[in-house]
CSV table of C-alpha atoms in Angstrom, one decimal:
chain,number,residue,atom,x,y,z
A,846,UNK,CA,41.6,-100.6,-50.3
A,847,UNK,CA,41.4,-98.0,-53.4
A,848,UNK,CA,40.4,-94.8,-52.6
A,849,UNK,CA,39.1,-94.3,-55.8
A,850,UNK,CA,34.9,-93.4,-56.2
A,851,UNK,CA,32.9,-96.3,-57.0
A,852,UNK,CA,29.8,-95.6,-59.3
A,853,UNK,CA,26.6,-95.1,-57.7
A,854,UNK,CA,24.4,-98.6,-58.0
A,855,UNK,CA,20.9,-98.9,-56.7
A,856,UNK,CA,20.3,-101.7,-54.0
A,857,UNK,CA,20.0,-105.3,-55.2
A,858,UNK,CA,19.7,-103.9,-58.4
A,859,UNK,CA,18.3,-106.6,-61.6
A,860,UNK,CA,17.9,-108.8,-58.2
A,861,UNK,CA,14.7,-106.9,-57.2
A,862,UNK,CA,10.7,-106.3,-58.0
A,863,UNK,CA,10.3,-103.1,-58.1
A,864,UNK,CA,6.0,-102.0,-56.9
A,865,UNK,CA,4.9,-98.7,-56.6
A,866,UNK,CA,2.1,-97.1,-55.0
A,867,UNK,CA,1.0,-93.7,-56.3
A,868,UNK,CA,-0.3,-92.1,-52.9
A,869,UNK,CA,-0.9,-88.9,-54.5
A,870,UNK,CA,-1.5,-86.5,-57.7
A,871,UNK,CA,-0.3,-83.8,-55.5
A,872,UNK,CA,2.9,-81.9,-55.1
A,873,UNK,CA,3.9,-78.5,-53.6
A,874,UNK,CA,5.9,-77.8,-57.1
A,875,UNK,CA,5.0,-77.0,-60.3
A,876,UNK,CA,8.5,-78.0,-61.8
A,877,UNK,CA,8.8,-77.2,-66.1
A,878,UNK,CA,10.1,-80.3,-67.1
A,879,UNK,CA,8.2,-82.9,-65.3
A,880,UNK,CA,6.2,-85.4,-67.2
A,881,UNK,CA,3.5,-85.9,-64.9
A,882,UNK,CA,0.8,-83.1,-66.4
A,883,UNK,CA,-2.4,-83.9,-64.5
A,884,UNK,CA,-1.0,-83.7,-60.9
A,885,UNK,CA,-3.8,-82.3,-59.2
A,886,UNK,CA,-5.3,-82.4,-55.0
A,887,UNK,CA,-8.2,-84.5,-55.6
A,888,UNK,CA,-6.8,-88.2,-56.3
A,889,UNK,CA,-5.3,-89.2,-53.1
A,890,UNK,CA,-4.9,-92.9,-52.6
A,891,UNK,CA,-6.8,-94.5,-49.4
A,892,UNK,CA,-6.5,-97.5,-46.8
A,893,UNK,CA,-8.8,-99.7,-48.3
A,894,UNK,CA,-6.9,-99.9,-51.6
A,895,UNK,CA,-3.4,-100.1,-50.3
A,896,UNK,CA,-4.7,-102.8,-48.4
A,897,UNK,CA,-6.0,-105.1,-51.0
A,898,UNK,CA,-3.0,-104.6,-53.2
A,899,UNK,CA,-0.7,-105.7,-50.9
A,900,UNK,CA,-3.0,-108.8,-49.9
A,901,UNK,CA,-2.7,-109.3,-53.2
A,902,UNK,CA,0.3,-109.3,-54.1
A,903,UNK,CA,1.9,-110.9,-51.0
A,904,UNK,CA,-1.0,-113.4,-51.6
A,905,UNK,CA,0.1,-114.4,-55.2
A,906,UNK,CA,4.4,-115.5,-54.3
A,907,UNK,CA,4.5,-117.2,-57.5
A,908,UNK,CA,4.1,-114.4,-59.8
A,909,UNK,CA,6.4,-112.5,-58.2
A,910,UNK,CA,9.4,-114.7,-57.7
A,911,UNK,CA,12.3,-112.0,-57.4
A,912,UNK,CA,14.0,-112.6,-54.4
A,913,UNK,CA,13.9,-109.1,-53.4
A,914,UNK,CA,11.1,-106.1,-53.3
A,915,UNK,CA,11.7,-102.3,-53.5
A,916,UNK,CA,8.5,-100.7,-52.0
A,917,UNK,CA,8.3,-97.5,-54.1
A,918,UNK,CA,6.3,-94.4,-53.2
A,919,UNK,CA,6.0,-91.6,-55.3
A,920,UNK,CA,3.5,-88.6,-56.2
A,921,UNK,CA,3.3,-85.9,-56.9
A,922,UNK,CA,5.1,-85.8,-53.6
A,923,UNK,CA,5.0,-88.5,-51.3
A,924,UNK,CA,5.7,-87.7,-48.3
A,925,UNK,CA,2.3,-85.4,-48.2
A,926,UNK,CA,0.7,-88.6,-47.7
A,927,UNK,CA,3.1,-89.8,-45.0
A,928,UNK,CA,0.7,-90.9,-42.5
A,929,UNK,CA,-1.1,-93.5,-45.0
A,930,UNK,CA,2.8,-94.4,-45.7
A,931,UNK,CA,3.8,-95.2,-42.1
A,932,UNK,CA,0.2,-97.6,-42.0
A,933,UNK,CA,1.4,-99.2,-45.7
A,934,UNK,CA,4.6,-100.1,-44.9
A,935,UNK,CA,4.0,-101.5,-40.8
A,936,UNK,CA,1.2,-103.3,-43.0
A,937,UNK,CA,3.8,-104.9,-45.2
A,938,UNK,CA,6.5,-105.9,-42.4
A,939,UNK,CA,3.8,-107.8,-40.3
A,940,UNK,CA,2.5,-109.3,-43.5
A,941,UNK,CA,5.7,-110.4,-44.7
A,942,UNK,CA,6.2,-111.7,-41.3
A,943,UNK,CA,3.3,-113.3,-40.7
A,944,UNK,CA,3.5,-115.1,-43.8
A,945,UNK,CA,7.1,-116.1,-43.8
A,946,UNK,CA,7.3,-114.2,-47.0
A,947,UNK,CA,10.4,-114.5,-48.7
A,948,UNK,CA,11.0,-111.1,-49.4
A,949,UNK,CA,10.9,-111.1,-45.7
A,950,UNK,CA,14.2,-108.9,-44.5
A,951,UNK,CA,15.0,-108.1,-47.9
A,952,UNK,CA,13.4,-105.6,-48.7
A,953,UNK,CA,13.4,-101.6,-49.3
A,954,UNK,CA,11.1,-98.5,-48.7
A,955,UNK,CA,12.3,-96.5,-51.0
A,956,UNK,CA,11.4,-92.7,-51.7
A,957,UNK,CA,12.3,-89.7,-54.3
A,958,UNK,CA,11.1,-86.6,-52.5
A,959,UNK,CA,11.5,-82.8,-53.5
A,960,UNK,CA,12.7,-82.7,-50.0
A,961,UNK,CA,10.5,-80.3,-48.5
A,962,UNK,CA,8.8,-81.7,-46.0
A,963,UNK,CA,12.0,-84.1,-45.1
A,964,UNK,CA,12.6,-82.7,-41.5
A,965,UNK,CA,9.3,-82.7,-40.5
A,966,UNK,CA,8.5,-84.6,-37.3
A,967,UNK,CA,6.3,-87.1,-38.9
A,968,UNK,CA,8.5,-87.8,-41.9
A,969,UNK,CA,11.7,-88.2,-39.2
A,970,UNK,CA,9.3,-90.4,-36.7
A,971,UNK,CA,8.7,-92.7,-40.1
A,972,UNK,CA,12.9,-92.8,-40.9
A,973,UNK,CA,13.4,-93.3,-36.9
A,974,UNK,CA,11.0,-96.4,-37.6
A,975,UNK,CA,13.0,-98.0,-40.5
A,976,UNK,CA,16.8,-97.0,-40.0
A,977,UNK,CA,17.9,-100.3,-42.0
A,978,UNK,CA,15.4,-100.6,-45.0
A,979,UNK,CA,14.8,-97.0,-46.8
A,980,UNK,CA,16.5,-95.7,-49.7
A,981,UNK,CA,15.6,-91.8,-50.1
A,982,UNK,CA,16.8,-89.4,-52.9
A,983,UNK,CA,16.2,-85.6,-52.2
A,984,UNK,CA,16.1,-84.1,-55.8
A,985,UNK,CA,17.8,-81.1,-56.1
A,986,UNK,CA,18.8,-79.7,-59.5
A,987,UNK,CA,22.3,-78.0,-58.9
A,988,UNK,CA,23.0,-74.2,-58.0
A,989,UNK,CA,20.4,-71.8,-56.3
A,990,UNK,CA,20.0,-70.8,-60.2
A,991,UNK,CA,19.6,-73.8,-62.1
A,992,UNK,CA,17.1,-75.6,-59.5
A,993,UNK,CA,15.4,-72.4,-59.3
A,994,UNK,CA,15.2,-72.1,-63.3
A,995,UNK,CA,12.6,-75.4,-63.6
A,996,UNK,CA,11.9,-76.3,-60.1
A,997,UNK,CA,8.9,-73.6,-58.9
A,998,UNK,CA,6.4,-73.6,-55.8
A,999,UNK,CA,2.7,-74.8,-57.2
A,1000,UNK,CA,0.3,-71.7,-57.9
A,1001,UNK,CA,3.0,-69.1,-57.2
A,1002,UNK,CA,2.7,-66.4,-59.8
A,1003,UNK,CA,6.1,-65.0,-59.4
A,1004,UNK,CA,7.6,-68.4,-60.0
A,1005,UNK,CA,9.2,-68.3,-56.8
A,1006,UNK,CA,11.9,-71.3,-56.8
A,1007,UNK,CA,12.6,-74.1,-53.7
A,1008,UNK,CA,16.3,-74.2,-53.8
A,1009,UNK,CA,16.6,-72.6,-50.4
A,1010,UNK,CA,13.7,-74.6,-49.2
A,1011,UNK,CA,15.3,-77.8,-50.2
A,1012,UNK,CA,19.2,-77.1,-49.1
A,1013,UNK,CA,18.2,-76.5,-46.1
A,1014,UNK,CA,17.4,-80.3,-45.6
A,1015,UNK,CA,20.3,-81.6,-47.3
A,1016,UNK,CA,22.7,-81.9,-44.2
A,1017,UNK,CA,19.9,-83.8,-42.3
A,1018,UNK,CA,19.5,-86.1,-45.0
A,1019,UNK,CA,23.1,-86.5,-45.5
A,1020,UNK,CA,23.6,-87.6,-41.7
A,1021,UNK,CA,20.7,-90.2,-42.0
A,1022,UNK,CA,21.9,-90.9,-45.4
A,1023,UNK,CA,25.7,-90.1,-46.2
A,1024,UNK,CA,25.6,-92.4,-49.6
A,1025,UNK,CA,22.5,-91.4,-51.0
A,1026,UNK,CA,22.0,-90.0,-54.6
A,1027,UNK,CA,20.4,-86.9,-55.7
A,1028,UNK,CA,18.8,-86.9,-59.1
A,1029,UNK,CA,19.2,-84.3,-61.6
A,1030,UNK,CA,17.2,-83.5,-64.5
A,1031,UNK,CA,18.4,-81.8,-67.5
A,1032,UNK,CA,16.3,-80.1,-70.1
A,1033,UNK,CA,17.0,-77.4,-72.7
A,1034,UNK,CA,17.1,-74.7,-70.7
A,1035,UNK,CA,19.3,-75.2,-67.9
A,1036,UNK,CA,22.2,-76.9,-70.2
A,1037,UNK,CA,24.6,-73.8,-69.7
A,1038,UNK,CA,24.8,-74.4,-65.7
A,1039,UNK,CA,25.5,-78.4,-65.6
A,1040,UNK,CA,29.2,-77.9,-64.7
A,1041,UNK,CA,28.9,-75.6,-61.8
A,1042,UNK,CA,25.4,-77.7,-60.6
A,1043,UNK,CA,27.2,-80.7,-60.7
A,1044,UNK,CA,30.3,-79.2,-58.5
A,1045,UNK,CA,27.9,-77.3,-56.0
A,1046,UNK,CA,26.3,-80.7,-55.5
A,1047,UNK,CA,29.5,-82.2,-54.4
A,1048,UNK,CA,30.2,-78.8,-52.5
A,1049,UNK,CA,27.7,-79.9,-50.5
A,1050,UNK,CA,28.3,-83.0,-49.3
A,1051,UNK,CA,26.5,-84.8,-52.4
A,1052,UNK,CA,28.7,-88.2,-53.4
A,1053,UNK,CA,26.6,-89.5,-55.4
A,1054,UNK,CA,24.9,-87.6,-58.6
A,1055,UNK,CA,22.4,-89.2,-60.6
A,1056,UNK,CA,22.1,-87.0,-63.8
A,1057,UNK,CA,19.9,-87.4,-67.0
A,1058,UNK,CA,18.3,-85.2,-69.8
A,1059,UNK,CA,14.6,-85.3,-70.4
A,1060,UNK,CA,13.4,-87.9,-72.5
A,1061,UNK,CA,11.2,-86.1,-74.5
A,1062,UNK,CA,11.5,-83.8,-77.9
A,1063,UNK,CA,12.8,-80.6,-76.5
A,1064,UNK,CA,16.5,-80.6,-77.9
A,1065,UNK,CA,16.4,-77.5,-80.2
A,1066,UNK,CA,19.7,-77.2,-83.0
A,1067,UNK,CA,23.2,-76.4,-80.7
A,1068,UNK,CA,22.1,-78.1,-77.9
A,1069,UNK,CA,24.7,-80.8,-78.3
A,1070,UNK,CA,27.3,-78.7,-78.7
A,1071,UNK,CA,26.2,-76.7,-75.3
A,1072,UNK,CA,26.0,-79.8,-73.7
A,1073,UNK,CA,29.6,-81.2,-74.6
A,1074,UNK,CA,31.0,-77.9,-73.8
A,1075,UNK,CA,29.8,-78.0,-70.4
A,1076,UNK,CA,30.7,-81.8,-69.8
A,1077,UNK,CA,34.1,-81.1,-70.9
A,1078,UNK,CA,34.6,-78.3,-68.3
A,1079,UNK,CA,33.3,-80.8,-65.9
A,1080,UNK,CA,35.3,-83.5,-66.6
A,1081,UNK,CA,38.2,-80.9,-66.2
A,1082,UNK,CA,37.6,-79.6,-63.2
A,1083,UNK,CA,36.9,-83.7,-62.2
A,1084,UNK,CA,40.2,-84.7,-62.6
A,1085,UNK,CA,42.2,-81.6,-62.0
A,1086,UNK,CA,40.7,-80.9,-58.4
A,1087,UNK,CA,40.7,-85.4,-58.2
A,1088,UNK,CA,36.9,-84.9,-57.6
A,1089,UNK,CA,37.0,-88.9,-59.0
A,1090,UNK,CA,38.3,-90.3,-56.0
A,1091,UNK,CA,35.2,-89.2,-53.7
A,1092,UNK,CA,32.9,-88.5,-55.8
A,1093,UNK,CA,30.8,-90.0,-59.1
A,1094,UNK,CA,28.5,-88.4,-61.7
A,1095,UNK,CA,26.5,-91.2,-63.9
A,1096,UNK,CA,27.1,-88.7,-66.8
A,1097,UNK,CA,30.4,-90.3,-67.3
A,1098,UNK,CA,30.6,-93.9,-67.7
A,1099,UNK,CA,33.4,-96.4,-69.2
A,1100,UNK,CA,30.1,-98.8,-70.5
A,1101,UNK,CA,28.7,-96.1,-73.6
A,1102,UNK,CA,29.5,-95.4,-76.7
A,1103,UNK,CA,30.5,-98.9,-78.6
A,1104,UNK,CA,28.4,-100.5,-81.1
A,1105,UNK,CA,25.9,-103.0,-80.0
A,1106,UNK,CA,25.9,-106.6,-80.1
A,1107,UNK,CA,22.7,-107.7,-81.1
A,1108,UNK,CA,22.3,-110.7,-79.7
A,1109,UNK,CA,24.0,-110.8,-76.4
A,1110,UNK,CA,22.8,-107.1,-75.5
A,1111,UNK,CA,19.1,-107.4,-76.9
A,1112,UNK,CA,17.4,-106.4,-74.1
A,1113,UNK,CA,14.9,-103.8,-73.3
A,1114,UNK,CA,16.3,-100.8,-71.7
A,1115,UNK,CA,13.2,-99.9,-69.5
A,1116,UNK,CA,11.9,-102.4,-66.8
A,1117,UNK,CA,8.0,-101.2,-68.0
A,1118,UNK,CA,6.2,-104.6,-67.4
A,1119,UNK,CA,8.4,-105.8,-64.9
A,1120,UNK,CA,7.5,-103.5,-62.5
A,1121,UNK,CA,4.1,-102.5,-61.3
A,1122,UNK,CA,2.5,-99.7,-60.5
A,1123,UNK,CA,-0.6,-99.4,-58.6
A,1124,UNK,CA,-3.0,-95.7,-58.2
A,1125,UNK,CA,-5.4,-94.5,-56.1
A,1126,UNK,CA,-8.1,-96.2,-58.0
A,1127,UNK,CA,-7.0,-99.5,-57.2
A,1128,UNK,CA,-5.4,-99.8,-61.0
A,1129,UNK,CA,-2.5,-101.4,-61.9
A,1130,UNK,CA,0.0,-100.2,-64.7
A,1131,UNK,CA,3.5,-101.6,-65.8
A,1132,UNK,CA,5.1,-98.4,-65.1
A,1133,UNK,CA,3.9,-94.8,-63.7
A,1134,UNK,CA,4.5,-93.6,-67.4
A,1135,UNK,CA,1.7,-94.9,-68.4
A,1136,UNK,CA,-0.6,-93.7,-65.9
A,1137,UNK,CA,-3.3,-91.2,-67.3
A,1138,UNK,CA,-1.5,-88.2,-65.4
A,1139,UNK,CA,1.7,-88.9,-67.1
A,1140,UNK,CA,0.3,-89.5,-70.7
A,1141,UNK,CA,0.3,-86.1,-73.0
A,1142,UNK,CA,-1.8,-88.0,-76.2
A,1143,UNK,CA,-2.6,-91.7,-75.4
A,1144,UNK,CA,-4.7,-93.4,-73.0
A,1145,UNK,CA,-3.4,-94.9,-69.9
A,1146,UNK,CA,-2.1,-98.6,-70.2
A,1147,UNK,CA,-4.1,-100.3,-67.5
A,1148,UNK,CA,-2.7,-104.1,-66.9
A,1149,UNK,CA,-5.6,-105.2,-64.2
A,1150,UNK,CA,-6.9,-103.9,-60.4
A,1151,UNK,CA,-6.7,-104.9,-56.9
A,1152,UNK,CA,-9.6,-106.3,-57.1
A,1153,UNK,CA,-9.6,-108.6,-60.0
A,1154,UNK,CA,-5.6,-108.7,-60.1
A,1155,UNK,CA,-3.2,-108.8,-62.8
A,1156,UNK,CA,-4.3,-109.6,-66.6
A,1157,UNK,CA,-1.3,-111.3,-67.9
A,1158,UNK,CA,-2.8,-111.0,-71.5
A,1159,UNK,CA,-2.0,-107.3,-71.2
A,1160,UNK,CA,1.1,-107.8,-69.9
A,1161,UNK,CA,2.5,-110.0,-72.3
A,1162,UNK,CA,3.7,-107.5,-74.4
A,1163,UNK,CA,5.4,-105.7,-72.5
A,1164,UNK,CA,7.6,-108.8,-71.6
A,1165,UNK,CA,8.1,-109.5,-75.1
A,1166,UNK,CA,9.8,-106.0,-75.4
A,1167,UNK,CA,13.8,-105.9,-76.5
A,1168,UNK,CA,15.7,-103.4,-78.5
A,1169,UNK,CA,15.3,-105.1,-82.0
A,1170,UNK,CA,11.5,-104.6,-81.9
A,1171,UNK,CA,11.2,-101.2,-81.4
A,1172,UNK,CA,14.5,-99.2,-82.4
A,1173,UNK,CA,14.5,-98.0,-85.7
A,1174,UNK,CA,17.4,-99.3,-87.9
A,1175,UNK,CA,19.8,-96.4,-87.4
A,1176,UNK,CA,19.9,-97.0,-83.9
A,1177,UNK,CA,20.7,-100.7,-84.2
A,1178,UNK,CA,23.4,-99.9,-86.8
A,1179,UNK,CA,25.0,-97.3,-84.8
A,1180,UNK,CA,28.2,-97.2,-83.9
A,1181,UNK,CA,27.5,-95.9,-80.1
A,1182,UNK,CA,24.7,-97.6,-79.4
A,1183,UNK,CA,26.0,-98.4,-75.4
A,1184,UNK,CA,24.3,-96.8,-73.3
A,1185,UNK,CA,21.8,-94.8,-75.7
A,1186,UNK,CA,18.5,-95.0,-72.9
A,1187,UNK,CA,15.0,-94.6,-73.4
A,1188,UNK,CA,11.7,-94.6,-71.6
A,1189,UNK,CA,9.3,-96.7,-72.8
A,1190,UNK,CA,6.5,-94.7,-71.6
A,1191,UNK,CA,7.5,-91.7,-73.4
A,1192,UNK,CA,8.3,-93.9,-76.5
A,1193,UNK,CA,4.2,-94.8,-76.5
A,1194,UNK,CA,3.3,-91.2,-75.6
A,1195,UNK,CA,5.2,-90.2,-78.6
A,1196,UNK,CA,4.2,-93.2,-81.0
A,1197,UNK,CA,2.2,-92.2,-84.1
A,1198,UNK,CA,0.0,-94.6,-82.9
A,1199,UNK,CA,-1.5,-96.5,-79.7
A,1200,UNK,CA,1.9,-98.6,-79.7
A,1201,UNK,CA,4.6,-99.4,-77.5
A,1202,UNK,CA,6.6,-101.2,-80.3
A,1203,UNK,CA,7.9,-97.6,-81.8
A,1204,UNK,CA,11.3,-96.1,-79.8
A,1205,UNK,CA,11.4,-92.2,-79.8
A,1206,UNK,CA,15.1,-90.7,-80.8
A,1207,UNK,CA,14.4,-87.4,-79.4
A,1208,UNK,CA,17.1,-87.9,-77.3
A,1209,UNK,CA,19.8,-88.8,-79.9
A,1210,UNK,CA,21.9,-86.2,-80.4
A,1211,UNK,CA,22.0,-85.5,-76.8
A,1212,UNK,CA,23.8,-89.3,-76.0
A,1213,UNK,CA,26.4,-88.9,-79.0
A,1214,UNK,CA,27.4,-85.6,-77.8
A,1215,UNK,CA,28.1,-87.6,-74.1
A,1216,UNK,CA,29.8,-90.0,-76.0
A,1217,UNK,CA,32.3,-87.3,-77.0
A,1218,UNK,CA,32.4,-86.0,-73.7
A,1219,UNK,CA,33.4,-89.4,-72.3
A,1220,UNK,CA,35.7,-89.8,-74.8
A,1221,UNK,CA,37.8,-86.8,-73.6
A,1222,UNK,CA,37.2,-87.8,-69.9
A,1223,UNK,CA,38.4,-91.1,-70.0
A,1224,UNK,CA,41.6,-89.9,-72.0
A,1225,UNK,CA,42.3,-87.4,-69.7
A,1226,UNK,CA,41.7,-89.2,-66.8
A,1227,UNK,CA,43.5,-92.3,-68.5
A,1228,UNK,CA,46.6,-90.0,-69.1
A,1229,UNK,CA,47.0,-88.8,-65.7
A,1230,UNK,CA,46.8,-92.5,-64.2
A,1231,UNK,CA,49.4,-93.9,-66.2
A,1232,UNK,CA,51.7,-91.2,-65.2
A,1233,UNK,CA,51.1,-91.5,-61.9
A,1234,UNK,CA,51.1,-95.6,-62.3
A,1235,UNK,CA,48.1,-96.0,-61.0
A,1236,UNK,CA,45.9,-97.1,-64.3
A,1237,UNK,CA,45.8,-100.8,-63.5
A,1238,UNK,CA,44.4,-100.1,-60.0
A,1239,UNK,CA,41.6,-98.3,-60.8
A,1240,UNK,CA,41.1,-100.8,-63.7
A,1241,UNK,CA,41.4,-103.7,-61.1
A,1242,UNK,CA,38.6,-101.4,-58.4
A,1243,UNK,CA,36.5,-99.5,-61.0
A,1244,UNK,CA,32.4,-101.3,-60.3
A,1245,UNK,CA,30.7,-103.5,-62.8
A,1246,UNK,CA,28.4,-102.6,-65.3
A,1247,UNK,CA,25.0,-101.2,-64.0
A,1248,UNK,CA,21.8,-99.4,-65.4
A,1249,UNK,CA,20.5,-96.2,-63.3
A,1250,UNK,CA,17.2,-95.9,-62.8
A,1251,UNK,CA,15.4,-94.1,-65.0
């Protein structure tokens, strides 16, 4: 068996449908970089519609022929609605039962939570429920003084941060979970502490760290420079303390940084369109993104309602999407293309017009400088194996190619 750290890859993942119910606006932070700008306390999804979207969507097999399901839950914060939760999901396990579904017994509750309320009694009594089909991600940002940098309490005029509200829950959630991944956000301010975040996550038990920047325009000039800088003294302290034998940070990955192949790797980055997203108003959307509290400039991209069901007019662009149609010809030509992500609902937000056909680059200079960052990881790292002899065993146990989630 190698001992060496296998990358973090979500369940059944490209194998799954992916359906998430917006239970609430609301959230207990007020964090800088989030893209949802109309949380608010008022739009709190109910029974009734719950109920009618999974009747309707259990009721229609056919469209959704995956042969697994990831039941998603997000906010705002989630777990502030946990009661209504607990009835969704014992709603969806007799259903699926009842019907001899096939996404019967293969399927996940899945949850990213600030982590707040995570040791309450109610939210334990709902994990005690469904030991064998959750996935949960606590999001903490790093050290007490990045996470406390973005990640604020709601309405707090001293912009207290959660850091110490949020560790406190980590070992908990490390029992009940010991693979789990954290996700970490990265935006312009908190570049100079992503080396010592990233290690205090693993300091504290953390195996698994999901890390991206922020999709949107924020990069100001040196940013890319800062952020090499700090991946570089990751990767050091990575391979000097052997942190790559426990331990895996998506920021460095074998699979970026290589020109494209335009036929065989035409695809659309961002699952908008295969997923499904359904709000408190009973609407359904091909991706929270473009939900009207996560939309900056354009109007919300609504694809049908649980009451009339799924217009697969409006849908059928998003289906059509790949990276030809909407990347600009500098990113097809270049020469790192692997790996370069986008969002596709901040790509419409962006858009000079009402279009989802238009890929923003905001984020460009941010991958190349990761590609030069992984460039002097996997060297390093490379080195030190083959003097050891142990190159072609990792090569032989490293994990197959896999997208995060975004």
């Amino acid at each position: 068996m190698s001992d060496y750290k296998k990358e973090y890859t979500p369940w059944q993942a490209g194998r799954s449908k992916n359906i998430t119910f917006i239970v609430t606006k609301d959230c207990q932070l007020a964090c800088k970089y989030c893209y949802l700008i109309g949380k608010n306390d008022k739009e709190r999804m109910n029974w009734s519609v719950a109920k009618q979207a999974i009747d309707y969507i259990l009721a229609h097999e056919i469209d959704f022929p995956e042969e697994s399901v990831i039941w998603d839950f997000i906010g705002g914060e989630p777990f502030l609605e946990i009661e209504l939760i607990d009835r969704i999901c014992d709603y969806i396990k007799s259903e699926m039962y009842r019907l001899n579904h096939h996404w019967f017994n293969s399927y996940r509750f899945s949850f990213s939570t600030n982590g707040i309320n995570y040791s309450s009694d109610k939210v334990q009594k709902f994990i005690k429920k469904n030991p064998t089909h959750l996935s949960i991600g606590i999001t903490i940002d790093g050290t007490k003084r990045k996470h406390d940098l973005n990640r604020i309490w709601n309405n707090n005029d001293e912009e207290k941060g959660s850091y110490d509200d949020v560790v406190r829950n980590i070992p908990l959630w490390l029992k009940q979970f010991p693979d789990a991944a954290t996700k970490v956000t990265i935006s312009h301010s908190d570049l100079p502490y992503i080396a010592e975040s990233v290690l205090h996550l693993y300091s504290l038990g953390i195996h698994n760290v999901n890390i991206n920047c922020v999709f949107e325009d924020v990069w100001l000039d040196g940013d890319d420079n800062l952020f090499v800088e700090q991946l570089i003294m990751l990767a050091d302290k990575i391979i000097e303390q052997r942190l790559f034998e426990n331990y895996s940070c998506s920021f460095f990955s074998e699979n970026i940084g290589r020109p494209m192949d335009s036929i065989i790797e035409n695809n659309n980055w961002c699952g908008a369109g295969k997923m499904l997203s359904i709000d408190a108003a009973g609407n359904f959307y091909p991706c929270t993104r473009f939900a009207a509290y996560s939309l900056r400039s354009k109007k919300p991209i609504i694809i049908g309602n649980v009451y009339d069901g799924i217009d697969k007019n409006l849908l059928r662009p998003f289906l059509s999407l790949d990276r030809t149609t909407q990347s600009p010809q500098k990113c097809l030509d270049c020469e790192v293309a692997s790996g370069c992500a986008w969002c596709q609902g901040e790509n419409y937000d962006a858009a000079d017009t009402p279009t989802i056909y238009q890929r923003s680059t905001a984020i460009c200079k941010m991958h190349k400088a990761r590609v030069r960052a992984n460039n002097y990881y996997w060297n390093k790292l490379f080195r030190l194996l083959e003097i050891e002899g142990r190159k072609e065993e990792f090569e032989k146990n490293k994990p197959q190619s896999s997208k995060l989630p975004c």
